[in-house]
mmCIF file of C-alpha atoms and ligand atoms in Angstrom:
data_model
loop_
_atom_site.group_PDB
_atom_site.id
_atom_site.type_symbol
_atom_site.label_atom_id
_atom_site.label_comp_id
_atom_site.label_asym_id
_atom_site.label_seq_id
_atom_site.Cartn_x
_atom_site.Cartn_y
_atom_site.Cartn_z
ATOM 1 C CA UNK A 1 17.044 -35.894 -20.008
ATOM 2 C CA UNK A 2 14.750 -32.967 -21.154
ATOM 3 C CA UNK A 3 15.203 -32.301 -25.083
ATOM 4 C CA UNK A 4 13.310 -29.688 -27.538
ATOM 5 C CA UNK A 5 13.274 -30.624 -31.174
ATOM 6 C CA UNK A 6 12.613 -27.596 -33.220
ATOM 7 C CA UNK A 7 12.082 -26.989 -37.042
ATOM 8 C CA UNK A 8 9.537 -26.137 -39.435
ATOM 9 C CA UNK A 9 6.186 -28.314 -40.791
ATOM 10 C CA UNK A 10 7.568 -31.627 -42.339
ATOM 11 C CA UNK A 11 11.267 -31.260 -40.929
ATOM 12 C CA UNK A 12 10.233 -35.036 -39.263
ATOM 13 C CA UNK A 13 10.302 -33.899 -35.475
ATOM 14 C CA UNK A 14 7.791 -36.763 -34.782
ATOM 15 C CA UNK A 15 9.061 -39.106 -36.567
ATOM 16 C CA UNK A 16 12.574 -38.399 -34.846
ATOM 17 C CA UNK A 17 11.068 -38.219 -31.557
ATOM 18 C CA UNK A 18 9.008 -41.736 -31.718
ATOM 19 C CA UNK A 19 12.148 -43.023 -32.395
ATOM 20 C CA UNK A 20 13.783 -41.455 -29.408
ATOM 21 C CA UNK A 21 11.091 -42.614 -27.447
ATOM 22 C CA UNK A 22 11.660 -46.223 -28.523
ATOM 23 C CA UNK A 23 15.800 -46.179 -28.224
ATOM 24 C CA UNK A 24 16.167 -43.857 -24.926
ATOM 25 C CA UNK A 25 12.651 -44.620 -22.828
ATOM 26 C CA UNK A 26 12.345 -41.093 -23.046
ATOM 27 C CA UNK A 27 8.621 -39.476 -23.040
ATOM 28 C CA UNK A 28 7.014 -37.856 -26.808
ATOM 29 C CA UNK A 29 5.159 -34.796 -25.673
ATOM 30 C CA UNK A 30 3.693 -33.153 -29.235
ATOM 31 C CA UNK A 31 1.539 -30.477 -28.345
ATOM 32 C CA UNK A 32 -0.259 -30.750 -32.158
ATOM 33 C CA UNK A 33 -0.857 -34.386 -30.891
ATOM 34 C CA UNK A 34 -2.344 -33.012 -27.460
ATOM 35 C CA UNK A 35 -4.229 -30.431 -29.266
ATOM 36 C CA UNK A 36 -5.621 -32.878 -31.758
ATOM 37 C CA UNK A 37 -6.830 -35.127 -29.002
ATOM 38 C CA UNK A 38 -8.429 -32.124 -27.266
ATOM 39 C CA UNK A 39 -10.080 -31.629 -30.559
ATOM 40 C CA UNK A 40 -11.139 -34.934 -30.667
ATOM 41 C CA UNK A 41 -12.412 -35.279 -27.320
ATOM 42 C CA UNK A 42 -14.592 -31.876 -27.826
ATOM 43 C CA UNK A 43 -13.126 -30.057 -24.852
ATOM 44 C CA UNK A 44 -13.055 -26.110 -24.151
ATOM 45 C CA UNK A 45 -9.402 -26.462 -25.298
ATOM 46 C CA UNK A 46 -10.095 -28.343 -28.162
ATOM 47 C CA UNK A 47 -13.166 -26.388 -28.708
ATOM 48 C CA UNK A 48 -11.109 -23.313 -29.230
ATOM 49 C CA UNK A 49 -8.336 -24.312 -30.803
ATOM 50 C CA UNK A 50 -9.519 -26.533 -33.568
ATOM 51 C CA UNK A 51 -10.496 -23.242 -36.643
ATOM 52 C CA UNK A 52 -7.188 -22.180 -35.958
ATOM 53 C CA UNK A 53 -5.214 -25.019 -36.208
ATOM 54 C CA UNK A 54 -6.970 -25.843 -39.886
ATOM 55 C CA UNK A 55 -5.584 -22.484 -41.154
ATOM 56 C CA UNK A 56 -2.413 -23.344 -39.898
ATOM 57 C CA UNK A 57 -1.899 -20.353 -37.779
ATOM 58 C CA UNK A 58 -0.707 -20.858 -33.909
ATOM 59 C CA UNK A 59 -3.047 -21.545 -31.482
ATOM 60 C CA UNK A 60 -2.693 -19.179 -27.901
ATOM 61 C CA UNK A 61 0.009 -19.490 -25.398
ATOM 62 C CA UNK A 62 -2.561 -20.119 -22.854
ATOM 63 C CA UNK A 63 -4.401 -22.891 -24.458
ATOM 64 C CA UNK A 64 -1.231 -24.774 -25.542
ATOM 65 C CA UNK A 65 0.185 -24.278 -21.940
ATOM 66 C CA UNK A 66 -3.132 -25.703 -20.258
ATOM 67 C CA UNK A 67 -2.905 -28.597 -22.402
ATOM 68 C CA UNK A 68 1.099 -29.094 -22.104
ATOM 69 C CA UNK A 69 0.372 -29.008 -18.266
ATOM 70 C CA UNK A 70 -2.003 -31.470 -18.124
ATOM 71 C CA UNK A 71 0.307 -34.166 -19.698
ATOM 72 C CA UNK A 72 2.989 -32.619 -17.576
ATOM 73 C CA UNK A 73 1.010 -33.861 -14.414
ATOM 74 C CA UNK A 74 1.473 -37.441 -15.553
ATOM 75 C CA UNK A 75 3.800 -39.385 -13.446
ATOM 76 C CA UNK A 76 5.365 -41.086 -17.152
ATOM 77 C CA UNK A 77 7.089 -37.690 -17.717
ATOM 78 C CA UNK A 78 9.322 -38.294 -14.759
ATOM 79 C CA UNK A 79 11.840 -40.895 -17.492
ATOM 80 C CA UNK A 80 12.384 -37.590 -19.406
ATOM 81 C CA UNK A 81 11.010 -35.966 -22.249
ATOM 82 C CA UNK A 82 11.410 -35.077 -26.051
ATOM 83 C CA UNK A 83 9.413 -31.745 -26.866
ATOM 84 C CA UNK A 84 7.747 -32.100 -29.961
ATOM 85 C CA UNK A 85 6.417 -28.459 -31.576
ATOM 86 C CA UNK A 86 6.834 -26.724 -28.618
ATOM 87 C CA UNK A 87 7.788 -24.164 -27.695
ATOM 88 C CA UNK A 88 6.883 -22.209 -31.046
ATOM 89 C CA UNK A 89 6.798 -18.677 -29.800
ATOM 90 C CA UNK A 90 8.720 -16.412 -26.875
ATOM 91 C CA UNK A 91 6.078 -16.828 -24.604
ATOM 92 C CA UNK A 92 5.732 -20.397 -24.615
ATOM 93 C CA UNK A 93 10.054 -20.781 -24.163
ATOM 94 C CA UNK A 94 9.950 -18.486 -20.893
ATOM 95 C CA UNK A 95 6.927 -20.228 -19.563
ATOM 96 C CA UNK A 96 8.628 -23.557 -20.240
ATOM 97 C CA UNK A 97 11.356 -21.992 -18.047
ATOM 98 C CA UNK A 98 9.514 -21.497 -15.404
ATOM 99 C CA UNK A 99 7.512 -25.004 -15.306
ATOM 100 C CA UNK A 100 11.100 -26.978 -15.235
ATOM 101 C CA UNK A 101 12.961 -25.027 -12.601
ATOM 102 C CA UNK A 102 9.170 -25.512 -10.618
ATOM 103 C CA UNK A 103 10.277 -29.117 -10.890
ATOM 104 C CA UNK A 104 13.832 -28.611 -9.970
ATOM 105 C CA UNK A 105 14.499 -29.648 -13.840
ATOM 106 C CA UNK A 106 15.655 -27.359 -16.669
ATOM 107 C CA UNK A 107 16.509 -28.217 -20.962
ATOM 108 C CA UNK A 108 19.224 -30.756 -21.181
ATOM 109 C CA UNK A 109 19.419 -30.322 -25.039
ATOM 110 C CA UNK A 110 17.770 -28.317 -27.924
ATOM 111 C CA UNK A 111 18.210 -29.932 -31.459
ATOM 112 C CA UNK A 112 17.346 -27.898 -34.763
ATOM 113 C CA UNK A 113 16.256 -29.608 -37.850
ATOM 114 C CA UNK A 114 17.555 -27.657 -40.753
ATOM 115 C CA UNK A 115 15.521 -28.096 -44.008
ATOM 116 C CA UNK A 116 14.696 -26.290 -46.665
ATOM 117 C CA UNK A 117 10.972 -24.939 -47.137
ATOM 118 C CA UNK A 118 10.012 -26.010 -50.801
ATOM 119 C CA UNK A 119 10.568 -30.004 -49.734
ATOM 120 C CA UNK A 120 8.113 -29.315 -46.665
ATOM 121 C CA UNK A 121 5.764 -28.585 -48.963
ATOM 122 C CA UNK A 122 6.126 -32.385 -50.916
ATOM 123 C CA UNK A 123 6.907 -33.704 -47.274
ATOM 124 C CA UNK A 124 3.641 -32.953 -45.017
ATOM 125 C CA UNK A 125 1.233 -33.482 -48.177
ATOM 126 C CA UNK A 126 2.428 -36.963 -48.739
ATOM 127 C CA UNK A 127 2.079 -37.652 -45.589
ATOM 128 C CA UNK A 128 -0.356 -40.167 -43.615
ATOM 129 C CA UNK A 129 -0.547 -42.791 -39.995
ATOM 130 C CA UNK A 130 -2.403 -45.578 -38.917
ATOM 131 C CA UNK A 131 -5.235 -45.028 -36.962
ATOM 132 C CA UNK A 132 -4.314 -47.553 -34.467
ATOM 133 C CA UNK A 133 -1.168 -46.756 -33.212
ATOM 134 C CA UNK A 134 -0.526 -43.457 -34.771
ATOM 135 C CA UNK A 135 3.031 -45.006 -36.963
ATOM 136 C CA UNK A 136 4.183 -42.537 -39.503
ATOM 137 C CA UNK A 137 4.146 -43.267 -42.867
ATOM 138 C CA UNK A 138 4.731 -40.983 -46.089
ATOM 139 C CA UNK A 139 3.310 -41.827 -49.915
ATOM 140 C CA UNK A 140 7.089 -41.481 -51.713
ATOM 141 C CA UNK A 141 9.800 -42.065 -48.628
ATOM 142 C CA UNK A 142 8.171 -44.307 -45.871
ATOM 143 C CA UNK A 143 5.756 -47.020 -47.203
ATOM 144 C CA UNK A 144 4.553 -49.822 -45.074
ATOM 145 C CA UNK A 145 6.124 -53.230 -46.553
ATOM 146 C CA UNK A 146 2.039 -54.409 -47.699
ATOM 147 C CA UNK A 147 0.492 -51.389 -48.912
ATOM 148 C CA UNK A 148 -2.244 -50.216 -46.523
ATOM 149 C CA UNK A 149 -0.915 -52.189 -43.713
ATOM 150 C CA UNK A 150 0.720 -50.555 -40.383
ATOM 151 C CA UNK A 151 4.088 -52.182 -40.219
ATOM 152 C CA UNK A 152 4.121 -51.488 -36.612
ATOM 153 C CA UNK A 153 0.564 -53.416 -35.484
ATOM 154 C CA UNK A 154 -0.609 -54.769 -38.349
ATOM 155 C CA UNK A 155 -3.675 -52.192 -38.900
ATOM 156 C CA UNK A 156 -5.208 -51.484 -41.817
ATOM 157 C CA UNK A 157 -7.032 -48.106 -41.529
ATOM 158 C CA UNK A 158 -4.928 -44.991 -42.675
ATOM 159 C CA UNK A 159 -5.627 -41.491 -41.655
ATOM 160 C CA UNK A 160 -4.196 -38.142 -42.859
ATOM 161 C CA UNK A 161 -4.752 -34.695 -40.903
ATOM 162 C CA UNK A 162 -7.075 -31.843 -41.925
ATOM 163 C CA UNK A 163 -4.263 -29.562 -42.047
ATOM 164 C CA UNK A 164 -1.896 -31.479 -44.603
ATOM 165 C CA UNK A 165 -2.806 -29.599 -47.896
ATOM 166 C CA UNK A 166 -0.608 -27.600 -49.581
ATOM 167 C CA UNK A 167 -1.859 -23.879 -49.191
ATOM 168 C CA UNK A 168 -1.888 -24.506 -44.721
ATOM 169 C CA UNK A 169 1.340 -25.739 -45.260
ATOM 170 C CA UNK A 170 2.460 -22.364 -46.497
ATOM 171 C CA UNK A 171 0.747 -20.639 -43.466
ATOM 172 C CA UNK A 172 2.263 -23.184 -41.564
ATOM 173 C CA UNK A 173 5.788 -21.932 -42.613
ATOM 174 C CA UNK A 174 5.010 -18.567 -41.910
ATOM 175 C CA UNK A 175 4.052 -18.962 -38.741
ATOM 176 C CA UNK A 176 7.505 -20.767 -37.800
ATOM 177 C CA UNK A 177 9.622 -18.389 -39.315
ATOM 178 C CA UNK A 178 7.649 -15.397 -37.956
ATOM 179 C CA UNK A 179 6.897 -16.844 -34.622
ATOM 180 C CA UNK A 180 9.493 -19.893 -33.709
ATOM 181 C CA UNK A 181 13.067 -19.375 -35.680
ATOM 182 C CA UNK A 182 13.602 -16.651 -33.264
ATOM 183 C CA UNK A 183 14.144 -19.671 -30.644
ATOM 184 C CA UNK A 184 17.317 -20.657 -32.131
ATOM 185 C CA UNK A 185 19.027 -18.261 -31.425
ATOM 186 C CA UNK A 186 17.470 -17.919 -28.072
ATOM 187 C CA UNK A 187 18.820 -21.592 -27.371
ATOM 188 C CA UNK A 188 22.450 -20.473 -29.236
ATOM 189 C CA UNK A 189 22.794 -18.025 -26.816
ATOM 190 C CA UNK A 190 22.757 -20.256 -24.105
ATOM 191 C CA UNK A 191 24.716 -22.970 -25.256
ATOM 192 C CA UNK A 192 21.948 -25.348 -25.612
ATOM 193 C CA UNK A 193 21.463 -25.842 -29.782
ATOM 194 C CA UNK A 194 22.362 -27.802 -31.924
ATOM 195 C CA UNK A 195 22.189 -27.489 -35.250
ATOM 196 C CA UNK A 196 21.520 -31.027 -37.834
ATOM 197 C CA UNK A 197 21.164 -31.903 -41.630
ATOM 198 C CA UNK A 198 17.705 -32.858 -41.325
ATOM 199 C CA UNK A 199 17.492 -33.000 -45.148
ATOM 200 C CA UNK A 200 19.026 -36.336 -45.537
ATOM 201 C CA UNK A 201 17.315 -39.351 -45.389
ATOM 202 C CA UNK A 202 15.344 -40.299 -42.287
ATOM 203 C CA UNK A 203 17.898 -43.105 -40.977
ATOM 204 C CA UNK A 204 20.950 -40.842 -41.367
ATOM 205 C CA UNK A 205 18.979 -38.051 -39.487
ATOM 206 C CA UNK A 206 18.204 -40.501 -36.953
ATOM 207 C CA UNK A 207 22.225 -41.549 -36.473
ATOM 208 C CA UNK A 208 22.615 -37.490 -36.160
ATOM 209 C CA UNK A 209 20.161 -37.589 -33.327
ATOM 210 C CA UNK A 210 21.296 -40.637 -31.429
ATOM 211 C CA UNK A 211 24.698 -39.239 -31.606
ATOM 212 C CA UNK A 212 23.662 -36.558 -29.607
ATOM 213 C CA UNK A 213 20.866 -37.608 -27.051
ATOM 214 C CA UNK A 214 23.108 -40.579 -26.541
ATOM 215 C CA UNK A 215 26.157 -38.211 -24.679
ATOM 216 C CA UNK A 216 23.416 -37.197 -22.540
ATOM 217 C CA UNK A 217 22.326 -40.449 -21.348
HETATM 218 P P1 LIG B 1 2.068 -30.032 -35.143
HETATM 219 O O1 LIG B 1 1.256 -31.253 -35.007
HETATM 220 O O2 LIG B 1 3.156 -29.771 -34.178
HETATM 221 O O3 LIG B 1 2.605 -29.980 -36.633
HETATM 222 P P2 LIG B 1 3.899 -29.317 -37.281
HETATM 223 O O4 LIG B 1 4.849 -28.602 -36.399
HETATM 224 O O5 LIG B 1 3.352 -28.537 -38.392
HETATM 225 O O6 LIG B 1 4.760 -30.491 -37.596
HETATM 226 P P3 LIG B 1 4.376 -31.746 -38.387
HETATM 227 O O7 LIG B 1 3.721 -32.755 -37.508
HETATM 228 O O8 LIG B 1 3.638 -31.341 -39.620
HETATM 229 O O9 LIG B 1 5.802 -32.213 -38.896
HETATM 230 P P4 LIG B 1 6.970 -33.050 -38.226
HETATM 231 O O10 LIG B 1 8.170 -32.180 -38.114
HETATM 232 O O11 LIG B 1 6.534 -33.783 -37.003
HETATM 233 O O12 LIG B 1 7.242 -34.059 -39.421
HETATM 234 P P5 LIG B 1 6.987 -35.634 -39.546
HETATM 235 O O13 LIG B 1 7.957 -36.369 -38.687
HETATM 236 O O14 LIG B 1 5.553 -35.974 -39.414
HETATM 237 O O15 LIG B 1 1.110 -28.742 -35.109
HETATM 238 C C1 LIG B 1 -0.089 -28.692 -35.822
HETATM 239 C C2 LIG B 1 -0.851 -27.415 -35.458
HETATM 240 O O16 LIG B 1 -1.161 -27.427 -34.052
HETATM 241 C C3 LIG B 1 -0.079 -26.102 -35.677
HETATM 242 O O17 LIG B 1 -0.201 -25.638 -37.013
HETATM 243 C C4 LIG B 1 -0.762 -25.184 -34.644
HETATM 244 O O18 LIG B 1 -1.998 -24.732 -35.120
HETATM 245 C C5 LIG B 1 -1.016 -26.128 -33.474
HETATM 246 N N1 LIG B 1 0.093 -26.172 -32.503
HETATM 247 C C6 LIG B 1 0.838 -27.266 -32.154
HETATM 248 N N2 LIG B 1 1.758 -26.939 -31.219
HETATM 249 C C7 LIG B 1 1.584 -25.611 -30.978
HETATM 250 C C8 LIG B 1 2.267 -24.684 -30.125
HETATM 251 N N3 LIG B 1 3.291 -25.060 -29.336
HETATM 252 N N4 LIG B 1 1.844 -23.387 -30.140
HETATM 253 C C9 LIG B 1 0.813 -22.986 -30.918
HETATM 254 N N5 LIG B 1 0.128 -23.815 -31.760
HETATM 255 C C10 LIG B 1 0.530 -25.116 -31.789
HETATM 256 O O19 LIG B 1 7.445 -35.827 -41.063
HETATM 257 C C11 LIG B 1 6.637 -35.359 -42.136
HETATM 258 C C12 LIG B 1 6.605 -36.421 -43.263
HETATM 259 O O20 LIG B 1 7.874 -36.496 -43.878
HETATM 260 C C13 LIG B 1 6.293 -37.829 -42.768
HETATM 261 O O21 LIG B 1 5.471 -38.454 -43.710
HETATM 262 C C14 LIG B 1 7.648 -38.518 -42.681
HETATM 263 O O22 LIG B 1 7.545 -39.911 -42.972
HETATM 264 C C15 LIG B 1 8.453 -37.789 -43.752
HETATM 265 N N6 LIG B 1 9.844 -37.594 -43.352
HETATM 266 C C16 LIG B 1 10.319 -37.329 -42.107
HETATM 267 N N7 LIG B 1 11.652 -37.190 -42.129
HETATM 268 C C17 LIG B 1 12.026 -37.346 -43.431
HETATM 269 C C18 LIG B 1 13.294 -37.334 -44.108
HETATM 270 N N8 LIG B 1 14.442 -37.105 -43.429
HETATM 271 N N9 LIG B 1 13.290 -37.536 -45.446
HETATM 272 C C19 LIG B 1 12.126 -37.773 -46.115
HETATM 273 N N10 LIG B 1 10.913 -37.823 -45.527
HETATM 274 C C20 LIG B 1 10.855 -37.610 -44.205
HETATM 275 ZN ZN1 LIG B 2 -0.179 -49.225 -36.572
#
């Protein structure tokens, strides 16, 4: 199963899609992860990319491609995989096209997570992940059960991403609703969206999404 989860900063794509991952052995790809690694690691990619992605704005097709391709050439992929923030522009969904029906594949599923802007805002702000293993967490609606300790591994040392302020945020938005929102209906028209509440609480949005990936399965 191949499945796209779009929707704006905040709208909990990776949240959702770790715990896809966990229920459906299915593969997280997150570009923003990729790119942050690339980042990280100091590459030409990375090298590139990283002024752009702290004013929020999108980075190229052709970097995001290089480094989606990459991971692509990893034999894990082959259990099926949960697209994470991408694609984010027209380019990037007709080159994603063209990769799958390379492999003989194609997009089993698109899911859009409706929310509203303002609580994106409150959402990615309040929002940080251990360092170890990279578990979610968010200051008002996801706290570990001992304050300052992962849940998930037991680590203690929190992290929270250069762009999570408030005013790259807003640029953040704008770049989705100027750049990816057109996808929607790009997926509509062939049958592939659908449309869920991702407003509500993270558990109910996770029953939405199970409901769905698990008719594919
Ligand atoms: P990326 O890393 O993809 O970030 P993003 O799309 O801005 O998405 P986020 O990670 O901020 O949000 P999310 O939807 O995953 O929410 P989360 O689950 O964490 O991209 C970063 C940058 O990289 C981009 O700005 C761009 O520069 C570049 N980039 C990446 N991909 C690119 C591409 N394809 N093309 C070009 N450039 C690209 O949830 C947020 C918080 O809310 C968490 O704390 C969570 O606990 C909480 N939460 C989640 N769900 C709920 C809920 N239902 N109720 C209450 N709280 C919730
Ligand atoms: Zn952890």
């Amino acid at each position: 199963v191949n499945l796209i989860l779009l929707g704006p900063p905040g709208a909990g794509k990776g949240t959702q899609a770790r715990m896809l991952e966990e229920a459906f052995g299915l593969v997280q790809l997150s570009t923003g992860d990729l790119l942050r690694g690339a980042v990280a690691a100091g590459t030409e990619a990375g090298l590139a990319a990283k002024a752009v992605m702290e004013r929020g704005e999108l980075v190229s097709d052709a970097i995001v491609l290089a480094v989606l391709q990459d991971r692509l050439s990893q034999p894990d992929v082959a259990r099926g995989i949960i697209l994470d923030g991408f694609p984010r522009t027209a380019g990037q969904a007709a080159a994603l096209d063209d990769l799958l029906s390379a492999r003989g594949q194609q997009i089993d599923a698109v899911i859009s997570l409706a929310v509203q802007d303002e609580a994106m805002v409150e959402r990615v702000s309040g929002r940080y992940t251990c360092a170890a293993c990279g578990e979610g967490y968010h200051d008002l609606f996801k706290q570990p059960a001992t304050a300052g300790t992962c849940d998930k591994c037991g680590g203690t040392q929190m992290k929270r991403r250069a762009d999570d302020n408030a005013e790259t945020v807003r640029t953040r938005l704008k770049a989705y609703h100027a750049d990816t929102a057109p996808l929607i209906d790009y997926y509509a028209a062939r049958g592939a969206l659908t449309e869920i509440d991702a407003m509500a609480e993270i558990d109910a949005v996770r029953t939405q999404m199970a409901a769905i990936v698990g008719k594919l399965t």
